[in-house]
Amino acid sequence: MSLNNTPSAERLHIGIFGKRNAGKSSVINALTGQNLAIVSDIKGTTTDPVLKSMELLPLGPVVIIDTPGLDDDADILGELRIQKAYQMLNKTDIAILVIDGTVGMTEEDKKILTRIQDKKIPYIVVLNKADLAVSKVCPGNQSDSDVCKPLDSMTTQIARSCQIAKEHILWVSAQDHSNIQELKELTGKLIPSSDNDRYIVRDLIRPMDLIVLVVPIDSAAPKGRLILPQQQTIRDILESGAVSIVVRETELADTLKKLGRDPDLVITDSQAFKQVSAIVPEHVPLTSFSILFARYKGNLKTVVHGAYTLDKLKKGDKILISEGCTHHRQCGDIGTVKLPNLIRRYTGKDFEFEFTSGTEFPLNLSEYQLIIHCGGCMLNEREMKYRLKCAEDAHIPMTNYGTAIAYMNGILNRSISIFRDTLDLKEIQIL
């Protein structure tokens, strides 16, 4: 990812859902003006969710999510496809339910709509194949008013039976592109209002402040690039007019000596927290990328409280360590190797660890005593909130990598003290 691209987590996620052969892929191709999805008369052509990042006018940067048919439950494989498709609801900002207009809304369609409504996702019901529906109900030469009457009648019937506003329902034809522009405009009206005051670090610093970023380069670091949270933080610092200096932990001490003055803030990768804390003077503010992103995602209080659970765990307890991305795990991986080892050393106990990555997140969390999540840079706000809500509903404490590491190294208080004036931390006992 380059600094010029909008990260996937910051894009509007539009999910396309429906039964097999409702025309979901055709609607996507018409909506985007590209042949993004394979179209076939064979049921179940789309077998797995497909996510495509793109610019879509007038909506801007989006992620289009094409999903398998949600009526494919004939065998175990079909059931797995349905489960994968429904998982996509957790990251969907706007849902488009595509229905075969020549058939009308079925009970399966209603079940899908109910799932969308239960998650409080803004949605549009798209009745596709309007051209075929017109030919079916109005054969021969008909006036425009005569053509519209049966379609309007079906719209009214669906609105009444599902108790939804007619404004949520739109007839389209992916074949001749009828009402496709209207679909884009209606989607635009449903875009959730964004919080323009939500920054990674910009509100904590001033123009010409000196910010030092500590970035370890080890076997687990990606070759030739910085990881996404580091890129985004640097961009936010640039936007504020401050000055950023990026350095490895091995050169940090010499760098601080050569600066000629104290930096205004030091931000470190979580795995170097202990070493960096020992080098950076106590009066210099210090935090981590992971903690910054916990605040950015709106869950700092939750993950700080969750860190205290580390002192309450019993031998043999089960801990879930979950990552939002699907990078290749290496021998020195922080999630599967370094973090479990640190927890064992800190507690003096052995635990059962379970690991998930990407879109995988257990539906049943009751078997865990603690969840430790990554910073969530690859997850959009809706999916991160979904995971937090799952943990809350199951009464399972949840923390993240940076917060847990800071807590176990005895520097959590220091690492969140910079948020005193920008976040209400009265409920957090260590302050």
Coordinates of N, CA, C and O in Angstrom, one line a residue, residues 165-254:
A165 N -39.8 1.1 4.5 CA -40.2 2.2 3.6 C -40.0 1.9 2.2 O -39.0 1.3 1.8
K166 N -40.9 2.4 1.3 CA -40.7 2.2 -0.1 C -39.4 2.8 -0.7 O -38.9 2.4 -1.7
E167 N -39.0 3.8 0.1 CA -37.7 4.5 -0.4 C -36.5 3.6 -0.3 O -35.5 3.8 -0.9
H168 N -36.7 2.5 0.4 CA -35.6 1.5 0.6 C -35.6 0.5 -0.6 O -34.7 -0.3 -0.7
I169 N -36.6 0.6 -1.5 CA -36.7 -0.4 -2.5 C -36.5 0.2 -3.9 O -37.1 1.3 -4.2
L170 N -35.8 -0.4 -4.8 CA -35.5 0.1 -6.1 C -35.5 -0.9 -7.1 O -34.8 -2.0 -7.0
W171 N -36.2 -0.7 -8.2 CA -36.2 -1.6 -9.4 C -35.0 -1.2 -10.2 O -34.8 -0.1 -10.5
V172 N -34.2 -2.2 -10.7 CA -33.1 -2.0 -11.6 C -33.1 -3.1 -12.6 O -33.7 -4.1 -12.5
S173 N -32.3 -2.8 -13.7 CA -32.0 -3.9 -14.7 C -30.5 -3.8 -14.9 O -29.9 -2.9 -15.4
A174 N -29.8 -4.8 -14.4 CA -28.4 -4.9 -14.6 C -28.1 -5.1 -16.1 O -27.0 -4.8 -16.6
Q175 N -29.0 -5.7 -16.8 CA -28.9 -5.9 -18.3 C -28.8 -4.7 -19.1 O -27.9 -4.5 -19.9
D176 N -29.8 -3.8 -18.9 CA -29.8 -2.5 -19.7 C -29.4 -1.3 -18.9 O -29.6 -0.2 -19.3
H177 N -29.0 -1.5 -17.6 CA -28.5 -0.5 -16.7 C -29.6 0.5 -16.3 O -29.3 1.6 -15.8
S178 N -30.8 0.1 -16.4 CA -31.9 1.0 -15.9 C -31.8 1.2 -14.4 O -31.6 0.2 -13.6
N179 N -31.9 2.4 -14.0 CA -31.9 2.8 -12.5 C -30.5 2.5 -11.8 O -30.5 2.6 -10.6
I180 N -29.5 2.2 -12.6 CA -28.2 2.0 -11.9 C -27.6 3.3 -11.3 O -27.1 3.3 -10.2
Q181 N -27.8 4.4 -12.0 CA -27.3 5.7 -11.5 C -28.1 6.0 -10.3 O -27.6 6.5 -9.3
E182 N -29.4 5.7 -10.3 CA -30.3 6.0 -9.1 C -29.8 5.1 -7.9 O -29.9 5.6 -6.8
L183 N -29.4 3.9 -8.2 CA -28.9 3.0 -7.1 C -27.6 3.7 -6.5 O -27.5 3.6 -5.3
K184 N -26.7 4.2 -7.3 CA -25.5 4.9 -6.8 C -25.9 6.0 -5.9 O -25.4 6.2 -4.8
E185 N -26.9 6.9 -6.4 CA -27.3 8.0 -5.6 C -28.0 7.7 -4.3 O -27.8 8.3 -3.3
L186 N -28.8 6.6 -4.4 CA -29.5 6.2 -3.1 C -28.5 5.6 -2.1 O -28.6 5.9 -0.9
T187 N -27.5 4.9 -2.6 CA -26.4 4.4 -1.8 C -25.7 5.5 -1.1 O -25.4 5.5 0.1
G188 N -25.4 6.6 -1.9 CA -24.7 7.8 -1.3 C -25.5 8.4 -0.2 O -24.9 8.9 0.8
K189 N -26.8 8.4 -0.2 CA -27.6 9.0 0.8 C -27.6 8.2 2.1 O -27.9 8.7 3.2
L190 N -27.2 6.9 2.0 CA -27.1 6.1 3.2 C -25.7 6.0 3.9 O -25.6 5.4 4.9
I191 N -24.8 6.7 3.3 CA -23.4 6.7 3.9 C -23.4 7.2 5.3 O -23.9 8.3 5.6
P192 N -22.9 6.5 6.3 CA -22.9 6.9 7.7 C -22.1 8.2 7.8 O -21.1 8.3 7.1
S193 N -22.5 9.1 8.6 CA -21.7 10.3 8.9 C -20.4 9.9 9.5 O -20.4 9.1 10.5
S194 N -19.3 10.5 9.0 CA -18.0 10.2 9.5 C -17.7 11.2 10.6 O -18.1 12.3 10.7
D195 N -16.8 10.7 11.5 CA -16.3 11.6 12.6 C -15.0 12.3 12.1 O -14.0 11.7 12.2
N196 N -15.2 13.5 11.7 CA -14.0 14.3 11.1 C -13.0 14.7 12.2 O -11.9 15.1 11.9
D197 N -13.4 14.5 13.5 CA -12.5 14.9 14.6 C -11.7 13.7 15.1 O -11.1 13.8 16.1
R198 N -11.8 12.6 14.4 CA -11.1 11.3 14.8 C -9.8 11.2 14.1 O -9.7 11.1 12.9
Y199 N -8.7 11.4 14.9 CA -7.4 11.4 14.4 C -6.6 10.3 15.1 O -6.9 9.9 16.2
I200 N -5.5 9.9 14.4 CA -4.6 8.9 15.0 C -3.7 9.6 16.1 O -3.6 9.2 17.2
V201 N -3.1 10.7 15.7 CA -2.2 11.4 16.6 C -2.3 12.9 16.4 O -1.8 13.7 17.3
R202 N -2.9 13.4 15.4 CA -2.8 14.8 15.0 C -3.3 15.8 16.1 O -2.8 16.9 16.2
D203 N -4.3 15.3 16.8 CA -4.9 16.2 17.9 C -4.0 16.3 19.1 O -4.3 17.0 20.1
L204 N -3.0 15.5 19.2 CA -2.1 15.4 20.3 C -0.8 16.2 20.1 O 0.0 16.4 21.1
I205 N -0.6 16.7 18.9 CA 0.7 17.4 18.6 C 0.4 18.7 17.9 O -0.7 19.0 17.5
R206 N 1.5 19.5 17.8 CA 1.4 20.8 17.2 C 2.3 21.0 16.0 O 3.3 20.2 15.9
P207 N 2.1 21.9 15.1 CA 3.0 22.2 14.0 C 4.4 22.3 14.5 O 4.7 23.0 15.5
M208 N 5.4 21.7 13.8 CA 6.8 21.7 14.1 C 7.2 21.0 15.3 O 8.4 21.0 15.8
D209 N 6.3 20.2 16.0 CA 6.7 19.3 17.0 C 7.6 18.2 16.4 O 7.5 17.9 15.2
L210 N 8.4 17.7 17.2 CA 9.4 16.7 16.8 C 8.9 15.3 17.3 O 8.8 15.1 18.5
I211 N 8.5 14.4 16.4 CA 7.9 13.1 16.8 C 8.9 12.0 16.3 O 9.3 11.9 15.1
V212 N 9.3 11.2 17.2 CA 10.2 10.1 16.9 C 9.4 8.8 16.9 O 8.7 8.4 17.8
L213 N 9.5 8.1 15.8 CA 8.8 6.8 15.6 C 9.8 5.7 15.6 O 10.8 5.7 14.8
V214 N 9.6 4.7 16.5 CA 10.6 3.6 16.6 C 10.0 2.4 15.9 O 8.9 1.9 16.3
V215 N 10.7 1.9 14.9 CA 10.2 0.8 14.0 C 11.2 -0.3 13.9 O 12.3 -0.2 13.3
P216 N 11.0 -1.4 14.7 CA 12.0 -2.5 14.6 C 12.0 -3.1 13.2 O 10.9 -3.2 12.5
I217 N 13.1 -3.5 12.7 CA 13.2 -4.2 11.4 C 13.8 -5.6 11.7 O 15.0 -5.7 11.9
D218 N 13.0 -6.6 11.9 CA 13.4 -7.9 12.2 C 12.9 -8.9 11.2 O 12.3 -8.5 10.1
S219 N 13.0 -10.2 11.5 CA 12.6 -11.2 10.5 C 11.1 -11.2 10.2 O 10.6 -11.7 9.2
A220 N 10.3 -10.6 11.2 CA 8.9 -10.6 11.0 C 8.4 -9.4 10.3 O 7.2 -9.3 9.9
A221 N 9.3 -8.4 10.1 CA 8.9 -7.1 9.4 C 8.8 -7.4 7.9 O 9.6 -8.1 7.3
P222 N 7.8 -6.8 7.2 CA 7.6 -7.0 5.8 C 8.8 -6.4 5.0 O 9.3 -5.3 5.4
K223 N 9.2 -7.0 4.0 CA 10.4 -6.5 3.2 C 10.0 -5.3 2.3 O 9.0 -5.3 1.6
G224 N 10.8 -4.3 2.4 CA 10.6 -3.1 1.5 C 9.6 -2.1 1.8 O 9.3 -1.2 1.0
R225 N 8.9 -2.3 2.9 CA 7.9 -1.3 3.3 C 7.6 -1.3 4.8 O 8.0 -2.2 5.5
L226 N 6.9 -0.2 5.2 CA 6.4 -0.2 6.6 C 5.1 -0.8 6.7 O 4.3 -0.8 5.7
I227 N 4.7 -1.2 7.9 CA 3.3 -1.8 8.0 C 2.3 -0.6 8.1 O 2.7 0.5 8.3
L228 N 1.1 -0.9 7.8 CA 0.0 0.1 7.6 C -0.1 1.1 8.8 O -0.2 2.3 8.5
P229 N -0.1 0.6 10.1 CA -0.3 1.6 11.1 C 0.9 2.7 11.1 O 0.6 3.8 11.4
Q230 N 2.1 2.2 10.8 CA 3.2 3.1 10.7 C 3.0 4.1 9.6 O 3.3 5.3 9.7
Q231 N 2.6 3.6 8.4 CA 2.3 4.5 7.3 C 1.3 5.6 7.6 O 1.4 6.8 7.4
Q232 N 0.2 5.1 8.2 CA -0.9 6.0 8.5 C -0.5 7.1 9.6 O -1.0 8.2 9.5
T233 N 0.3 6.6 10.6 CA 0.7 7.6 11.6 C 1.6 8.6 11.0 O 1.5 9.8 11.3
I234 N 2.5 8.2 10.2 CA 3.4 9.2 9.5 C 2.6 10.2 8.7 O 2.9 11.4 8.8
R235 N 1.6 9.7 8.0 CA 0.8 10.6 7.2 C 0.0 11.6 8.1 O -0.1 12.8 7.8
D236 N -0.5 11.1 9.2 CA -1.2 12.0 10.1 C -0.3 13.1 10.7 O -0.7 14.2 10.9
I237 N 1.0 12.7 11.0 CA 2.0 13.6 11.5 C 2.3 14.7 10.4 O 2.3 15.9 10.7
L238 N 2.4 14.3 9.2 CA 2.7 15.2 8.1 C 1.5 16.2 7.9 O 1.7 17.4 7.7
E239 N 0.3 15.7 8.1 CA -0.9 16.5 7.9 C -1.0 17.6 9.0 O -1.5 18.7 8.8
S240 N -0.4 17.3 10.2 CA -0.4 18.3 11.3 C 0.7 19.3 11.2 O 0.6 20.3 11.9
G241 N 1.6 19.1 10.2 CA 2.7 20.1 10.1 C 3.9 19.8 11.1 O 4.8 20.6 11.2
A242 N 3.8 18.7 11.8 CA 4.9 18.3 12.7 C 6.0 17.6 11.9 O 5.8 17.2 10.7
V243 N 7.1 17.3 12.5 CA 8.2 16.6 11.9 C 8.4 15.2 12.5 O 8.4 15.0 13.7
S244 N 8.5 14.2 11.6 CA 8.6 12.8 12.0 C 10.0 12.3 11.7 O 10.6 12.6 10.6
I245 N 10.6 11.6 12.7 CA 11.9 10.9 12.5 C 11.7 9.4 12.7 O 11.2 9.1 13.8
V246 N 12.0 8.6 11.8 CA 11.8 7.2 11.9 C 13.1 6.5 12.1 O 14.1 6.7 11.4
V247 N 13.2 5.7 13.2 CA 14.4 5.1 13.6 C 14.2 3.7 14.2 O 13.1 3.4 14.7
R248 N 15.2 2.8 14.0 CA 15.1 1.5 14.7 C 15.4 1.7 16.2 O 16.1 2.6 16.6
E249 N 15.0 0.7 17.0 CA 15.3 0.8 18.4 C 16.8 0.7 18.7 O 17.3 1.2 19.7
T250 N 17.5 0.1 17.8 CA 19.0 0.0 18.0 C 19.7 1.3 17.8 O 20.8 1.5 18.3
E251 N 19.1 2.2 17.1 CA 19.7 3.5 16.9 C 19.0 4.6 17.7 O 19.4 5.8 17.5
L252 N 18.0 4.3 18.5 CA 17.2 5.3 19.2 C 18.1 6.1 20.1 O 18.0 7.4 20.1
A253 N 18.9 5.5 21.0 CA 19.7 6.3 22.0 C 20.6 7.3 21.3 O 20.6 8.5 21.7
D254 N 21.3 6.9 20.3 CA 22.2 7.8 19.6 C 21.4 8.9 18.9 O 21.8 10.1 18.8

